[in-house]
Short mmCIF file of C-alpha atoms in Angstrom, two decimals:
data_model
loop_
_atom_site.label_atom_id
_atom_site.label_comp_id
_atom_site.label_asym_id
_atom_site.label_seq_id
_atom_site.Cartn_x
_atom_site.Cartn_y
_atom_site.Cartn_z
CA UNK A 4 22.45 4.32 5.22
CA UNK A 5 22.75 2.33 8.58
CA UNK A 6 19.17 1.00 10.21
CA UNK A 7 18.68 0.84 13.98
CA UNK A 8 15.84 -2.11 13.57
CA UNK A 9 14.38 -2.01 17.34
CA UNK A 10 12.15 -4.89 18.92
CA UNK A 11 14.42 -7.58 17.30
CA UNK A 12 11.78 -10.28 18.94
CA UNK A 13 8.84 -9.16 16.67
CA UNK A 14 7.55 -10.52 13.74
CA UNK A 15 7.56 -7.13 11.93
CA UNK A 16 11.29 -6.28 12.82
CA UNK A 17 12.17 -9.93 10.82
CA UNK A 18 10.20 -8.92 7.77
CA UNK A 19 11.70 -5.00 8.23
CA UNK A 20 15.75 -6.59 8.40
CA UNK A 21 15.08 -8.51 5.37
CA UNK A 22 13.41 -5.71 3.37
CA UNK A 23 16.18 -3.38 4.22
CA UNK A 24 18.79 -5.18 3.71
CA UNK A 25 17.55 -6.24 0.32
CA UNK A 26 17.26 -2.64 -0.36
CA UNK A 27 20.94 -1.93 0.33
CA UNK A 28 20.84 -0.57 4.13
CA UNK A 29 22.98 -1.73 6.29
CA UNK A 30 21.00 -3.20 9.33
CA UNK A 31 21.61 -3.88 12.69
CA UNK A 32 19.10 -5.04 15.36
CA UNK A 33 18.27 -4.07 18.58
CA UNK A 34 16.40 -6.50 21.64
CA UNK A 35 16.34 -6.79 24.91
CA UNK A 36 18.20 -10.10 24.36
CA UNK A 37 21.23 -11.13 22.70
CA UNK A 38 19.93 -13.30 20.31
CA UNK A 39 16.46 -12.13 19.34
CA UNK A 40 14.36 -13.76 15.82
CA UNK A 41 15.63 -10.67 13.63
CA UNK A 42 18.80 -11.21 15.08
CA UNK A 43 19.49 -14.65 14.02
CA UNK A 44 18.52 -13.70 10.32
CA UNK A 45 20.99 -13.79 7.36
CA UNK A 46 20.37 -10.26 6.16
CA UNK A 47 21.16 -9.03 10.19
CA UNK A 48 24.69 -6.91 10.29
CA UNK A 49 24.95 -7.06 13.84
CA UNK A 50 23.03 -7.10 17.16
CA UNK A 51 23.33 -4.82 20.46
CA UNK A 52 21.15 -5.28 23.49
CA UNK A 53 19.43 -2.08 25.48
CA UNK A 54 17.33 -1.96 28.27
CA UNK A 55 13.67 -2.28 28.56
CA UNK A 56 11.58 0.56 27.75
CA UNK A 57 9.23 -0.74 30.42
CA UNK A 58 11.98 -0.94 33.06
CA UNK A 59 13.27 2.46 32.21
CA UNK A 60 12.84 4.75 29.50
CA UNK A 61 16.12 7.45 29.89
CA UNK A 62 18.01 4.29 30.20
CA UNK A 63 16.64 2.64 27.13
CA UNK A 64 17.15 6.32 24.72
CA UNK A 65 20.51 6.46 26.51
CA UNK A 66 21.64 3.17 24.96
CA UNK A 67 19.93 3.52 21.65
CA UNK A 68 21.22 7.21 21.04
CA UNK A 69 24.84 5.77 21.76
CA UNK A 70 24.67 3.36 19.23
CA UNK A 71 23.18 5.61 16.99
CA UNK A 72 25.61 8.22 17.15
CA UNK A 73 28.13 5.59 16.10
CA UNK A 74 27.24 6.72 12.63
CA UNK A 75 25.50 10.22 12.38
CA UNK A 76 22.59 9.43 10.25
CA UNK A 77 21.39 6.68 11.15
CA UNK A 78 17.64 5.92 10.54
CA UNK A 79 16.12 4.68 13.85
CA UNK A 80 13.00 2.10 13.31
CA UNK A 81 10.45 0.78 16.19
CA UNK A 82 8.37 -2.13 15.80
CA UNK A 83 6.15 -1.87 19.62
CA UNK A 84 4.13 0.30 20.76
CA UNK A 85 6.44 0.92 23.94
CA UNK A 86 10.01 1.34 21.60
CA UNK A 87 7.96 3.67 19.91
CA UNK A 88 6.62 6.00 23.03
CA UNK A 89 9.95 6.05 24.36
CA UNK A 90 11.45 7.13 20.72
CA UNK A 91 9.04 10.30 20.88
CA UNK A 92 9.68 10.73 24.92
CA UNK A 93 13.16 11.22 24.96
CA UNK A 94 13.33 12.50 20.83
CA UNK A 95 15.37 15.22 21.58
CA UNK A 96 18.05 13.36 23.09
CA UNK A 97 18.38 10.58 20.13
CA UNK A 98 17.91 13.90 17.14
CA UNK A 99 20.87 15.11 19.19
CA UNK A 100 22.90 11.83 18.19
CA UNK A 101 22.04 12.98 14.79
CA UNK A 102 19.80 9.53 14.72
CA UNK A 103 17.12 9.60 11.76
CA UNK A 104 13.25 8.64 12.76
CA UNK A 105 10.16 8.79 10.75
CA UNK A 106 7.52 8.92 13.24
CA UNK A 107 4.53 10.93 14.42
CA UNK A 108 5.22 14.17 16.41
CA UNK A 109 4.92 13.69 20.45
CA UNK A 110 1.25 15.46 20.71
CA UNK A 111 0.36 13.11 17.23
CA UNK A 112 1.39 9.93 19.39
CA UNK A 113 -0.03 11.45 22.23
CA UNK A 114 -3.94 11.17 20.48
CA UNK A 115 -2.98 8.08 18.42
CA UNK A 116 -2.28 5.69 21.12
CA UNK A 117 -5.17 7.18 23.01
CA UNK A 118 -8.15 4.62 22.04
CA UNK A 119 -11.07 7.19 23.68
CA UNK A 120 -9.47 10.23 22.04
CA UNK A 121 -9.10 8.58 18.57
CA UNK A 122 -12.46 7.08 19.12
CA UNK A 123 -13.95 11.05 19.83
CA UNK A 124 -12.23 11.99 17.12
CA UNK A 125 -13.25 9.36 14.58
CA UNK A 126 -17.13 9.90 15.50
CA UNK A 127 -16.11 14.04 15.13
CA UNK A 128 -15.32 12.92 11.07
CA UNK A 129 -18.45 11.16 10.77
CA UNK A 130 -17.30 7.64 10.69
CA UNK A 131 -18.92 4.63 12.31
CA UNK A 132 -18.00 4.23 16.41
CA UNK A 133 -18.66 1.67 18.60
CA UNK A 134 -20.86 3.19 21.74
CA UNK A 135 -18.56 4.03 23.79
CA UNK A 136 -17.66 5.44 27.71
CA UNK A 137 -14.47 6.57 29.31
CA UNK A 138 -14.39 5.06 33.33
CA UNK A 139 -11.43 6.89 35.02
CA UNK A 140 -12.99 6.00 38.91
CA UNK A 141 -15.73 3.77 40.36
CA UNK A 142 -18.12 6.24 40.67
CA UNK A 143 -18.29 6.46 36.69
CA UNK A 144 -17.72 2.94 36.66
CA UNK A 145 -20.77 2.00 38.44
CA UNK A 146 -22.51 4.84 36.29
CA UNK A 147 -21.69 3.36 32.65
CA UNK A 148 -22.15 -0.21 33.75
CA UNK A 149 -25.87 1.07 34.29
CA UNK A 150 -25.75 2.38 30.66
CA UNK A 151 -23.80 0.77 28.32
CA UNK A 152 -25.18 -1.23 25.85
CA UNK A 153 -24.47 -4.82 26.38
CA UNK A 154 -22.63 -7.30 25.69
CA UNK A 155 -19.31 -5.13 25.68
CA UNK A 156 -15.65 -5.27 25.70
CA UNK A 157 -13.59 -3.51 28.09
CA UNK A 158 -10.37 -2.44 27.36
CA UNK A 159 -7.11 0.19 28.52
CA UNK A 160 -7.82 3.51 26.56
CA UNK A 161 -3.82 3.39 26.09
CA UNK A 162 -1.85 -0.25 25.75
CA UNK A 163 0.82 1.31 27.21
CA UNK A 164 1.32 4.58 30.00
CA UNK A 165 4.53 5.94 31.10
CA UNK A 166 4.90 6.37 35.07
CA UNK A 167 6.45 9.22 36.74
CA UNK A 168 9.64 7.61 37.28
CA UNK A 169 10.02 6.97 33.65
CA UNK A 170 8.61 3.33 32.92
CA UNK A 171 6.36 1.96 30.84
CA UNK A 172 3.18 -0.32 31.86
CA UNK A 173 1.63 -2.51 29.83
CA UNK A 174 -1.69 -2.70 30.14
CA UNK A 175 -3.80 -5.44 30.69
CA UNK A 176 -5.94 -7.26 27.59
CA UNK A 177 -9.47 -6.70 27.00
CA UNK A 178 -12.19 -8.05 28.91
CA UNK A 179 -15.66 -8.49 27.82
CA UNK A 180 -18.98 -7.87 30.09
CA UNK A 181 -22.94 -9.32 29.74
CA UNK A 182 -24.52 -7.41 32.42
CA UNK A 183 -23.68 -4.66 35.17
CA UNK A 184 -21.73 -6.51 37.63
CA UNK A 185 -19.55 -8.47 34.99
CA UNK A 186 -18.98 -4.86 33.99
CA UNK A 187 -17.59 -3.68 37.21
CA UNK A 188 -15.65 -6.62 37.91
CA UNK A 189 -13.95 -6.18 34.57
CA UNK A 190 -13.18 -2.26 35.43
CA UNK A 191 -11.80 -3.22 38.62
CA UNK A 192 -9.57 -5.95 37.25
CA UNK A 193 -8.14 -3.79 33.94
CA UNK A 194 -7.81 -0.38 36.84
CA UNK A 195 -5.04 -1.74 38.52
CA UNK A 196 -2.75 -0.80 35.92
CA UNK A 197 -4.31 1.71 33.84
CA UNK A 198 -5.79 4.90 34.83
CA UNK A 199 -9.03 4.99 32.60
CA UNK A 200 -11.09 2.21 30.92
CA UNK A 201 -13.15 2.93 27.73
CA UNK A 202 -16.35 0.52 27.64
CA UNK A 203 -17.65 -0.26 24.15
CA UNK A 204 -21.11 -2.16 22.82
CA UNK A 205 -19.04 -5.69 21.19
CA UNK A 206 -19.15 -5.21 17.35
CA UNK A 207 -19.80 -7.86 15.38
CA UNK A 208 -18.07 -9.03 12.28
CA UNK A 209 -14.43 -9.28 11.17
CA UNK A 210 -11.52 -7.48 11.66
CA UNK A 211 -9.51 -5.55 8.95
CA UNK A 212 -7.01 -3.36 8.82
CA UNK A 213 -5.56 -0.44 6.70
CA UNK A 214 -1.63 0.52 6.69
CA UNK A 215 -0.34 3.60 5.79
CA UNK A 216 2.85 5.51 5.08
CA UNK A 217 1.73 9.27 5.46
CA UNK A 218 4.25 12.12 4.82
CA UNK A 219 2.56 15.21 7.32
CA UNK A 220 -0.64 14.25 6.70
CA UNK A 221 -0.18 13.69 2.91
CA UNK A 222 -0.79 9.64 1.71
CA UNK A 223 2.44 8.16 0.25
CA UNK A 224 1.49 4.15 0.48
CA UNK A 225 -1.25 2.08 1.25
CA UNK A 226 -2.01 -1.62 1.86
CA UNK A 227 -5.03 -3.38 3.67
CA UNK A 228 -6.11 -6.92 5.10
CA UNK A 229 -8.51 -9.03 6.51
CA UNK A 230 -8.43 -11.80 9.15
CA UNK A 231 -8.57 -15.10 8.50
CA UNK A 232 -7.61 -16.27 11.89
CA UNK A 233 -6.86 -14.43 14.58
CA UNK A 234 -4.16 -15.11 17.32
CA UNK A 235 -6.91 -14.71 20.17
CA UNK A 236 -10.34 -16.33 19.16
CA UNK A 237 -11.71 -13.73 20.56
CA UNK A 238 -10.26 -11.15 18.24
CA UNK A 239 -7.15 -9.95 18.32
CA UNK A 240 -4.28 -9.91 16.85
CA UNK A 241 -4.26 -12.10 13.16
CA UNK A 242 -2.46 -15.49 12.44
CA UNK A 243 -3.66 -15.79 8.72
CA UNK A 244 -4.74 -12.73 6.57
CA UNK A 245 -5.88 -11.98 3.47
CA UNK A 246 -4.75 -8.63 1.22
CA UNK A 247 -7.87 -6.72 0.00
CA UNK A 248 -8.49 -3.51 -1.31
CA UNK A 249 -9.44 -1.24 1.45
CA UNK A 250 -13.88 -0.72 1.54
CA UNK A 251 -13.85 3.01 0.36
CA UNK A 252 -15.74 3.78 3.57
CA UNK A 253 -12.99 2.53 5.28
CA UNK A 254 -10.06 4.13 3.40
CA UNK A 255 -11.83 7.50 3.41
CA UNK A 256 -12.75 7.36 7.28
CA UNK A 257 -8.95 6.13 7.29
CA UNK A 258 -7.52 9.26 5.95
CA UNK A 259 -9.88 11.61 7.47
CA UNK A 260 -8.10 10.16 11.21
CA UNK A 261 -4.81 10.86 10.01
CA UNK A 262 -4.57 13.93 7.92
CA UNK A 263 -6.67 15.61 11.05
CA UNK A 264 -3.70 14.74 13.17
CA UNK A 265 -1.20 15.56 10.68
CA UNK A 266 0.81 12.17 11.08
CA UNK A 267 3.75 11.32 9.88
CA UNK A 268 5.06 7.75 9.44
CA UNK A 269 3.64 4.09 9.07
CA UNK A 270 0.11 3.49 11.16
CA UNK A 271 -1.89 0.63 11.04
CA UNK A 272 -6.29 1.86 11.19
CA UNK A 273 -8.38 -1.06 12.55
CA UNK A 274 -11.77 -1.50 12.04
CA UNK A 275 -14.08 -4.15 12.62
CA UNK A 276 -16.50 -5.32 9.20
CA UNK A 277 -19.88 -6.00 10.15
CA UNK A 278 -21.91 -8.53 9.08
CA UNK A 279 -23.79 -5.66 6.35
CA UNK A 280 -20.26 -4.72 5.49
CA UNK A 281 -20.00 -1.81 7.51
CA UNK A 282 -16.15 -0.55 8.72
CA UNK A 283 -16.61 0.45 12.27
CA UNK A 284 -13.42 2.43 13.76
CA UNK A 285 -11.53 0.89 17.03
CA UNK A 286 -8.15 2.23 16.99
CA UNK A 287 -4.62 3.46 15.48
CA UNK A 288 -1.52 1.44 16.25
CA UNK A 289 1.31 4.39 15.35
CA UNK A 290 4.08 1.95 14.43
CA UNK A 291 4.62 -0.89 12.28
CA UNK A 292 1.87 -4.28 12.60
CA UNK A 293 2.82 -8.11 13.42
CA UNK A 294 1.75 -8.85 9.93
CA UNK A 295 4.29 -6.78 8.19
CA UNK A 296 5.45 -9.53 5.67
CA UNK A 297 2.10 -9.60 3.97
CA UNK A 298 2.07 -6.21 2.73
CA UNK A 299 5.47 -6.99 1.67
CA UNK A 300 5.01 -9.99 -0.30
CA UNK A 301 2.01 -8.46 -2.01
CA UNK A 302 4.23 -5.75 -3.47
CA UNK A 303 4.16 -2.35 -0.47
CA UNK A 304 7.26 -2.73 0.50
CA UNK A 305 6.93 -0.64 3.58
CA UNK A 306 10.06 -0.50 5.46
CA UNK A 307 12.14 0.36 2.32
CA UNK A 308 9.50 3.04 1.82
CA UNK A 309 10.21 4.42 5.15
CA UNK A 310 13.83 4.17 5.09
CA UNK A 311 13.87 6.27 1.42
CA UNK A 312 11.66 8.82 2.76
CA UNK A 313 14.32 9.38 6.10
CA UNK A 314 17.11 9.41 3.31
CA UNK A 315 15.84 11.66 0.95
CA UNK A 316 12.80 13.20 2.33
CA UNK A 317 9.78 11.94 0.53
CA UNK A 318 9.09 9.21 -1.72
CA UNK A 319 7.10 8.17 -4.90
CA UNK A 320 3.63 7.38 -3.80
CA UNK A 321 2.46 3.47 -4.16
CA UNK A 322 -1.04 2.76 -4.01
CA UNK A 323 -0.74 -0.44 -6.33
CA UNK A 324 -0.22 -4.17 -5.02
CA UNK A 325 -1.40 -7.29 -5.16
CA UNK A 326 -4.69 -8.62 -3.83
CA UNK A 327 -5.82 -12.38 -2.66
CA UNK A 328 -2.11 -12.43 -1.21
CA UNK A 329 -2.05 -15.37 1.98
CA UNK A 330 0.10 -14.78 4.69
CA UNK A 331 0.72 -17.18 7.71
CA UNK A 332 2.26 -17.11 11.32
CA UNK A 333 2.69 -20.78 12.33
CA UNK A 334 2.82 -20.03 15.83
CA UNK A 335 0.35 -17.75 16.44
CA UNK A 336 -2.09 -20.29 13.85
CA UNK A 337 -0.69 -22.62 16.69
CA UNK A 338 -2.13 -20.30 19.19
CA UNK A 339 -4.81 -19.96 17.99
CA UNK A 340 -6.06 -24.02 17.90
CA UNK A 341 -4.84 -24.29 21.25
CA UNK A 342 -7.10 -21.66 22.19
CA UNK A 343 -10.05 -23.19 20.27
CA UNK A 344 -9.85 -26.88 21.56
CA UNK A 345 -9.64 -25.47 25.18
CA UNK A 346 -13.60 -23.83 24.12
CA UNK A 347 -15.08 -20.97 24.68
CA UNK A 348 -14.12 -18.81 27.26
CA UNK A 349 -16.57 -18.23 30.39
CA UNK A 350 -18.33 -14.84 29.54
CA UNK A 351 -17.42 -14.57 26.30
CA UNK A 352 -20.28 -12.85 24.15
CA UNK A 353 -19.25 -13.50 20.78
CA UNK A 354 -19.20 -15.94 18.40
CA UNK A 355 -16.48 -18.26 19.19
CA UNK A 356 -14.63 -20.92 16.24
CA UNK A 357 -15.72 -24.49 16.03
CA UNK A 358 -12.99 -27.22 17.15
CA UNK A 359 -13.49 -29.70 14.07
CA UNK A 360 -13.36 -26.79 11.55
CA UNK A 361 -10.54 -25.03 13.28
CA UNK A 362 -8.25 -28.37 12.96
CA UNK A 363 -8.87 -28.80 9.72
CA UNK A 364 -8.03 -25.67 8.39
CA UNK A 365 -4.71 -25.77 10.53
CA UNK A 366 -3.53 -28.79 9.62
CA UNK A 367 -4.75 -28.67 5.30
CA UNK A 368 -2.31 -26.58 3.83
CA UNK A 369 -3.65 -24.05 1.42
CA UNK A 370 -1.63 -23.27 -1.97
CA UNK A 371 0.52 -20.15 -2.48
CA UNK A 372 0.24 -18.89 1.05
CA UNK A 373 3.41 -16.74 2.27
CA UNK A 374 4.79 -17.07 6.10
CA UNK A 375 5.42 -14.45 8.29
CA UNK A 376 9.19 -15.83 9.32
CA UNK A 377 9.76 -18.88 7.35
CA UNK A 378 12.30 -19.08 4.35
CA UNK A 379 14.56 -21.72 3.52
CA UNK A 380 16.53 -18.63 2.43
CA UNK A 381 16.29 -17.07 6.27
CA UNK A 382 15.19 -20.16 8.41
CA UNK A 383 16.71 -19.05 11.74
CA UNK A 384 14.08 -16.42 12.61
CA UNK A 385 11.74 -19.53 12.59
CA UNK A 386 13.36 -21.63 14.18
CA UNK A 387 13.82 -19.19 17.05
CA UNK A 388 9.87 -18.20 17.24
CA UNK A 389 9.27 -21.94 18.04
CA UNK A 390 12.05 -21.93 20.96
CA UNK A 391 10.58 -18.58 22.22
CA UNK A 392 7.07 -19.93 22.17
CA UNK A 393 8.72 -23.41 23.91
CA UNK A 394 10.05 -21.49 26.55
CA UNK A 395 6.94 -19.57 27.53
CA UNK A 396 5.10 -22.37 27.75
CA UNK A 397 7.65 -23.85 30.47
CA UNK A 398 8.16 -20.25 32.10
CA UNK A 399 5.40 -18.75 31.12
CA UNK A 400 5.07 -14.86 29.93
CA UNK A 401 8.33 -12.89 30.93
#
């Protein structure tokens, strides 16, 4: 079977190209560039560029569905959140170029991506919520800043929203509040590209997350990790992770989520671990996570999963794998030191690394850990994460 493998810049498409191909699909990957990290890899067929999703999305469906219909059949695979909204936008269109997809259904995705409707509907199960409050104006605005437990993080209730004319926004990162006014200046600031803001009390603790294959609404993998390090200090995102079996609170408040909505396809559950060991909800990516190649290397082999399931229509369940599994991404580690040595940012209310600690545990290499992208086997993709990251320092964020 021939893979579309979309988002060709992203961690997770590398580890999905080499999975695949090792699995005996054919794969060729898609980017908004020409030569893209999964597109530089040894196990990559061929390339083909489209258009952004969050320039237009009939344009980018247009150009995917044509080179899908190349081969009738062919299994279609996003690895963003904004491939994957403009997948189930124009679906129609790309089933009609007989293209394959395993992916939630459009009023699924709707909810999933929806951080204030998930949020509703993960207190509605009886799992552990943050306090929370939708803002979609400033006279609510003004009205939770009066009572909202502090400190709290602000944040889009959607990381991405489609415009009228077709285009995707991304929304802007979260921003965190001590008192009434910060909270208001942070609602302003995140409103001018979203149209509502959910306010949460700041949970302490860890992050962890729990990855699933679901088949509607039935469980056919399973994998879960902690953070080690996260990309952002002040959490998001992970640079080093750890594979752990899932908390059963966790893995049962998981499940709960996603056979309610009846999804279908890989999600990623996130919860923050607080300091009593309590898994408190905070969102569902619907797609595939950065940190892809950790599940892999401890034995869920996710994307060949996925691909066996759009071939044949289901697959054996796997719930087995290997815990204590280390994964790295050296730039995002990177990332994260810079981000430490510069200090804590102003109105930050959490706890916040140490520099002396943080450097050491960059720069001391611990046994047995696995990389995200680098293989002497595959060592382009690597190679080109370190030019991307070089030229966004001199141009700074496309």
């Amino acid at each position: 079977m021939r893979v579309l493998a979309l988002d060709g810049d992203e961690n997770a498409c590398v580890a999905s190209v080499r999975s695949l191909q090792r699995a005996g699909y054919r794969v060729v990957v898609g980017a908004t560039r020409k030569l893209s990290k999964a597109g530089v890899s040894r196990y990559c067929g061929s390339t083909f560029v489209y258009t952004s999703p969050q320039k237009s999305t009939v344009a980018f469906a247009a150009e995917v569905a044509a080179e899908a219909a190349r081969e009738p059949g062919t299994l279609i695979i996003a690895h963003t959140e904004s491939t994957t909204v403009a997948l189930s936008t124009h679906s129609e269109l790309l089933r009609r170029s007989g293209a394959r997809m395993v992916m939630p259904s459009p009023e699924c995705l709707s909810c999933a991506i929806d951080k204030a409707q998930t949020t509703t509907l993960a207190k509605s199960l009886g799992l552990a919520v943050p306090e929370s409050h939708v803002m979609t104006d400033p006279e609510q605005a003004r009205e939770v800043a009066r009572i909202v437990r502090y400190p709290a993080v602000l944040k889009a209730s959607r990381s991405e929203e489609v415009s009228a004319d077709g285009m995707i926004t991304r929304t802007a990162r979260p921003l965190y509040a001590s008192t009434a006014d910060e909270c208001l200046i942070a609602y302003r600031r995140l409103a001018q590209n979203c149209s509502s803001v959910l306010a949460q009390e700041l949970v302490p603790g860890r992050g962890a997350g729990y990855f699933v294959l679901m088949n509607h609404g039935e469980l056919r993998a399973e994998f879960a990790h902690v953070r080690v390090r996260d990309v952002h200090p002040t959490g998001s995102g992970s640079a080093v992770r750890l594979s752990v079996r899932p908390l059963p609170a966790m893995r049962d408040g998981a499940l709960r989520i996603l056979r309610a909505l009846n999804y279908h396809g890989v999600a990623m559950v996130e919860f923050r671990i607080t300091p009593d060991n309590v898994p408190v909800f905070l969102e569902v990516n619907p797609r595939f996570w950065n940190s892809l190649a950790l599940s892999i290397h401890a034995g869920v082999d996710f994307p060949a999963l996925l691909a066996h399931m759009a071939e044949y229509g289901d697959v054996e369940p796997q719930f087995e794998y290997r815990t204590g599994v280390r994964c790295r991404w050296l730039v995002g580690d990177l990332w994260h030191l810079i981000q430490v040595l510069k200090g804590k940012p102003k109105g930050f209310p959490g706890d916040f690394p140490r520099r002396l600690r943080t450097l050491c545990e960059f720069l001391v290499p611990v046994p047995r850990t696995f990389h995200d992208l680098f293989s002497f086997r595959d060592p382009l993709p690597e190679a080109a994460d370190w030019l991307h990251y070089l030229r966004r320092l001199i141009n700074g964020p496309s």
